[in-house]
Amino acid sequence: NAGVTQTPKFRVLKTGQSMTLLCAQDMNHEYMYWYRQDPGMGLRLIHYSVGEGTTAKGEVPDGYNVSRLKKQNFLLGLESAAPSQTSVYFCASSYSSLVAGDSNQPQHFGDGTRLSIL
Amino acid sequence: ELKVEQNPLFLSMQEGKNYTIYCNYSTTSDRLYWYRQDPGKSLESLFVLLSNGAVKQEGRLMASLDTKARLSTLHITAAVHDLSATYFCAVDQRRGGADGLTFGKGTHLIIQP
């Protein structure tokens, strides 16, 4: 079982460059999320999606865009990378409340993408 | 705004000892989660706590939830080195979990022989 797969795993960018991080899940989850993790900060939500074709802003959305054209994929874009976006990015997915109800289904996380912006 | 606070943020303890990590959150929430993260790795789900008074145990770890106090605890019994990791608690921002999770800053746990 692949679960949640993130590509690439590592990337170094120069300030002003653009790139897209890809997240793919094979669990038929409705909900998908992008978080960033910085030292001593825990994880912070960037954007999320509750279904194909829908996206919404999280806690720290500035400088990022997302798209969910297919249910299994959630893309995170950086249009003009800045050093402040150096971080580890995690994608996660989960069942919707309609499917999971009150069950104890957690969010499932990918292995992360380590992004450095010089 | 939902806030989640963990303490301690750093804990060094000896094998065989017991200790508790605390997680406070600021507003009513649906579910509380505990995750484990090893250095350079992903987050592994440990527990999902759904209701007041919920208690779950897995090996040397036990988690509990008091929704009235907005407090969850992660208790470690007779710690072993393999439990060294960073532990996060997280809370649903909205009922059903659609809006994502708010995480605490994590507790970095080192267990020494």
XYZ file of C-alpha atoms in Angstrom:
231
model
C 0.000 0.000 0.000
C 1.523 3.295 -1.126
C -0.703 5.524 1.043
C 0.303 9.166 0.551
C 3.183 9.784 -1.855
C 4.964 13.106 -2.205
C 7.322 14.145 -4.994
C 9.986 15.368 -5.011
C 11.554 14.434 -1.667
C 14.197 17.147 -1.801
C 14.602 20.318 -3.804
C 16.802 23.396 -3.787
C 15.516 26.524 -5.479
C 16.781 30.005 -6.055
C 14.743 32.990 -4.935
C 12.131 33.840 -7.537
C 11.953 30.390 -9.105
C 8.715 28.488 -9.275
C 7.905 24.873 -8.631
C 5.081 22.449 -7.941
C 4.943 19.805 -5.250
C 2.829 16.778 -6.022
C 0.835 14.714 -3.556
C -0.915 11.505 -4.549
C -3.056 9.231 -2.366
C -4.482 5.828 -3.198
C -6.929 5.498 -0.283
C -9.885 7.183 -2.009
C -9.864 9.959 0.606
C -12.035 13.003 0.067
C -10.000 15.425 2.151
C -6.437 16.463 1.387
C -4.122 18.944 3.100
C -0.809 20.696 2.753
C 1.157 21.595 5.898
C 4.552 23.119 6.448
C 6.811 22.229 9.347
C 9.404 24.620 10.665
C 11.738 24.024 13.630
C 9.944 24.538 16.931
C 6.654 25.421 15.208
C 4.778 22.183 14.840
C 2.835 21.851 11.591
C 0.816 24.690 10.101
C -1.937 24.286 7.539
C -1.313 25.992 4.182
C -4.296 24.958 2.042
C -6.771 22.127 2.013
C -9.373 20.490 -0.197
C -12.613 18.758 0.739
C -13.119 17.252 -2.693
C -12.175 17.250 -6.340
C -12.260 20.755 -7.769
C -12.423 22.511 -4.393
C -9.700 24.229 -2.382
C -9.578 26.524 0.635
C -7.030 28.584 2.535
C -5.528 27.424 5.789
C -3.526 29.265 8.399
C -0.529 30.298 6.245
C -1.642 30.436 2.580
C 0.300 33.480 1.329
C 2.766 32.723 -1.467
C 1.186 29.346 -2.294
C -1.467 28.101 -4.675
C -3.089 24.691 -4.911
C -5.163 22.636 -7.297
C -7.211 19.450 -6.969
C -8.114 18.458 -10.506
C -8.317 14.768 -9.636
C -9.516 13.239 -6.401
C -6.267 11.416 -5.797
C -3.910 14.345 -6.450
C -3.307 17.623 -4.630
C -0.702 20.024 -6.033
C 1.043 22.807 -4.136
C 2.608 25.584 -6.185
C 5.142 28.238 -5.344
C 4.988 30.922 -8.023
C 7.967 32.966 -6.859
C 9.924 31.215 -4.142
C 11.234 33.193 -1.169
C 13.771 32.148 1.492
C 10.954 32.280 4.091
C 9.396 29.316 2.304
C 12.328 27.084 3.176
C 10.621 24.326 5.107
C 9.525 20.710 5.150
C 6.177 20.289 3.409
C 3.806 17.502 4.347
C 0.753 16.364 2.496
C -2.008 14.508 4.317
C -5.334 12.942 3.456
C -8.367 11.619 5.314
C -11.898 10.345 4.866
C -14.705 12.867 4.870
C -16.964 13.047 7.914
C -19.775 11.585 5.819
C -17.728 8.444 5.301
C -15.858 8.288 8.582
C -18.714 9.449 10.790
C -17.509 9.416 14.358
C -14.892 6.783 13.696
C -11.312 7.150 14.760
C -9.754 7.698 11.350
C -6.680 9.937 11.507
C -5.093 11.996 8.791
C -2.450 10.002 6.912
C 0.771 11.820 6.113
C 3.295 11.539 3.320
C 7.048 11.396 3.897
C 7.528 15.110 3.295
C 9.359 17.321 0.818
C 12.422 19.157 2.076
C 12.613 22.459 0.248
C 15.473 24.927 0.509
C 15.317 28.340 -1.117
C 18.551 30.224 -1.515
C -8.695 31.135 16.954
C -7.907 27.630 18.065
C -4.648 27.266 19.956
C -2.969 24.062 21.051
C -0.269 24.115 23.690
C 1.945 21.232 24.682
C 4.229 20.946 27.630
C 6.920 20.237 28.139
C 8.470 21.041 24.766
C 11.606 19.126 25.636
C 11.975 16.173 27.962
C 14.972 14.057 28.786
C 14.290 11.045 30.941
C 15.824 7.764 31.953
C 14.717 4.348 30.884
C 12.270 2.760 33.277
C 10.749 6.049 34.451
C 7.199 7.286 33.990
C 6.208 10.663 32.632
C 3.271 12.588 31.198
C 3.006 15.023 28.297
C 0.179 17.544 28.474
C -1.855 19.058 25.658
C -4.237 21.977 26.252
C -6.479 23.441 23.569
C -8.419 26.675 23.605
C -11.840 25.953 22.081
C -14.323 23.135 21.893
C -13.186 20.557 19.394
C -14.415 17.301 17.933
C -11.414 15.059 18.138
C -7.889 15.033 19.454
C -4.978 13.221 17.864
C -1.564 12.132 19.002
C 1.196 11.636 16.444
C 4.783 10.465 16.689
C 7.590 11.760 14.478
C 11.096 10.322 14.273
C 13.877 12.620 13.017
C 13.581 13.229 9.284
C 10.491 11.054 9.020
C 6.765 11.386 8.519
C 4.101 11.567 11.195
C 2.732 8.305 12.537
C -0.728 8.247 14.074
C -0.772 6.959 17.660
C -4.243 7.711 19.013
C -7.501 9.358 18.036
C -9.627 10.419 21.011
C -13.270 11.079 20.277
C -15.114 11.797 23.490
C -14.813 13.019 27.020
C -13.177 10.478 29.255
C -11.736 8.513 26.350
C -8.667 6.487 27.258
C -6.583 4.514 24.813
C -3.484 2.440 25.406
C -0.880 0.969 23.103
C 2.094 -0.698 24.718
C 3.792 1.748 27.083
C 1.753 4.724 25.883
C -1.639 5.745 27.206
C -3.648 8.748 26.061
C -6.666 10.326 27.708
C -9.043 13.167 26.957
C -10.950 15.549 29.232
C -13.075 17.748 26.979
C -14.408 19.837 29.864
C -10.889 20.827 30.861
C -9.797 20.890 27.191
C -6.876 18.725 28.183
C -5.310 15.567 26.839
C -2.434 13.642 28.341
C 0.021 11.166 26.890
C 1.457 8.990 29.631
C 4.625 6.984 29.184
C 5.104 3.987 31.449
C 8.527 2.453 32.097
C 10.117 4.317 29.203
C 12.444 2.561 26.783
C 14.934 4.091 24.359
C 12.785 3.215 21.321
C 10.179 5.727 22.469
C 12.594 8.600 21.832
C 10.845 10.814 19.267
C 8.867 14.020 18.944
C 5.215 13.729 19.960
C 2.547 16.048 18.639
C -1.010 16.550 19.699
C -3.465 18.026 17.208
C -7.092 19.082 17.225
C -9.750 19.318 14.497
C -10.366 22.944 13.637
C -13.979 22.176 12.823
C -16.400 19.332 13.360
C -15.787 16.600 10.855
C -12.166 17.526 10.342
C -12.698 19.234 7.004
C -10.753 22.347 7.941
C -7.587 20.512 8.886
C -5.739 20.144 12.145
C -4.152 22.621 14.512
C -0.968 21.167 15.970
C 0.919 21.813 19.144
C 4.610 22.627 18.820
C 5.596 19.107 19.775
C 7.397 17.483 22.691
C 10.922 16.352 21.895
C 11.458 13.274 24.060
C 14.866 11.753 24.689
C 15.069 8.552 26.704
C 18.504 7.732 27.964
C 19.752 4.323 29.124
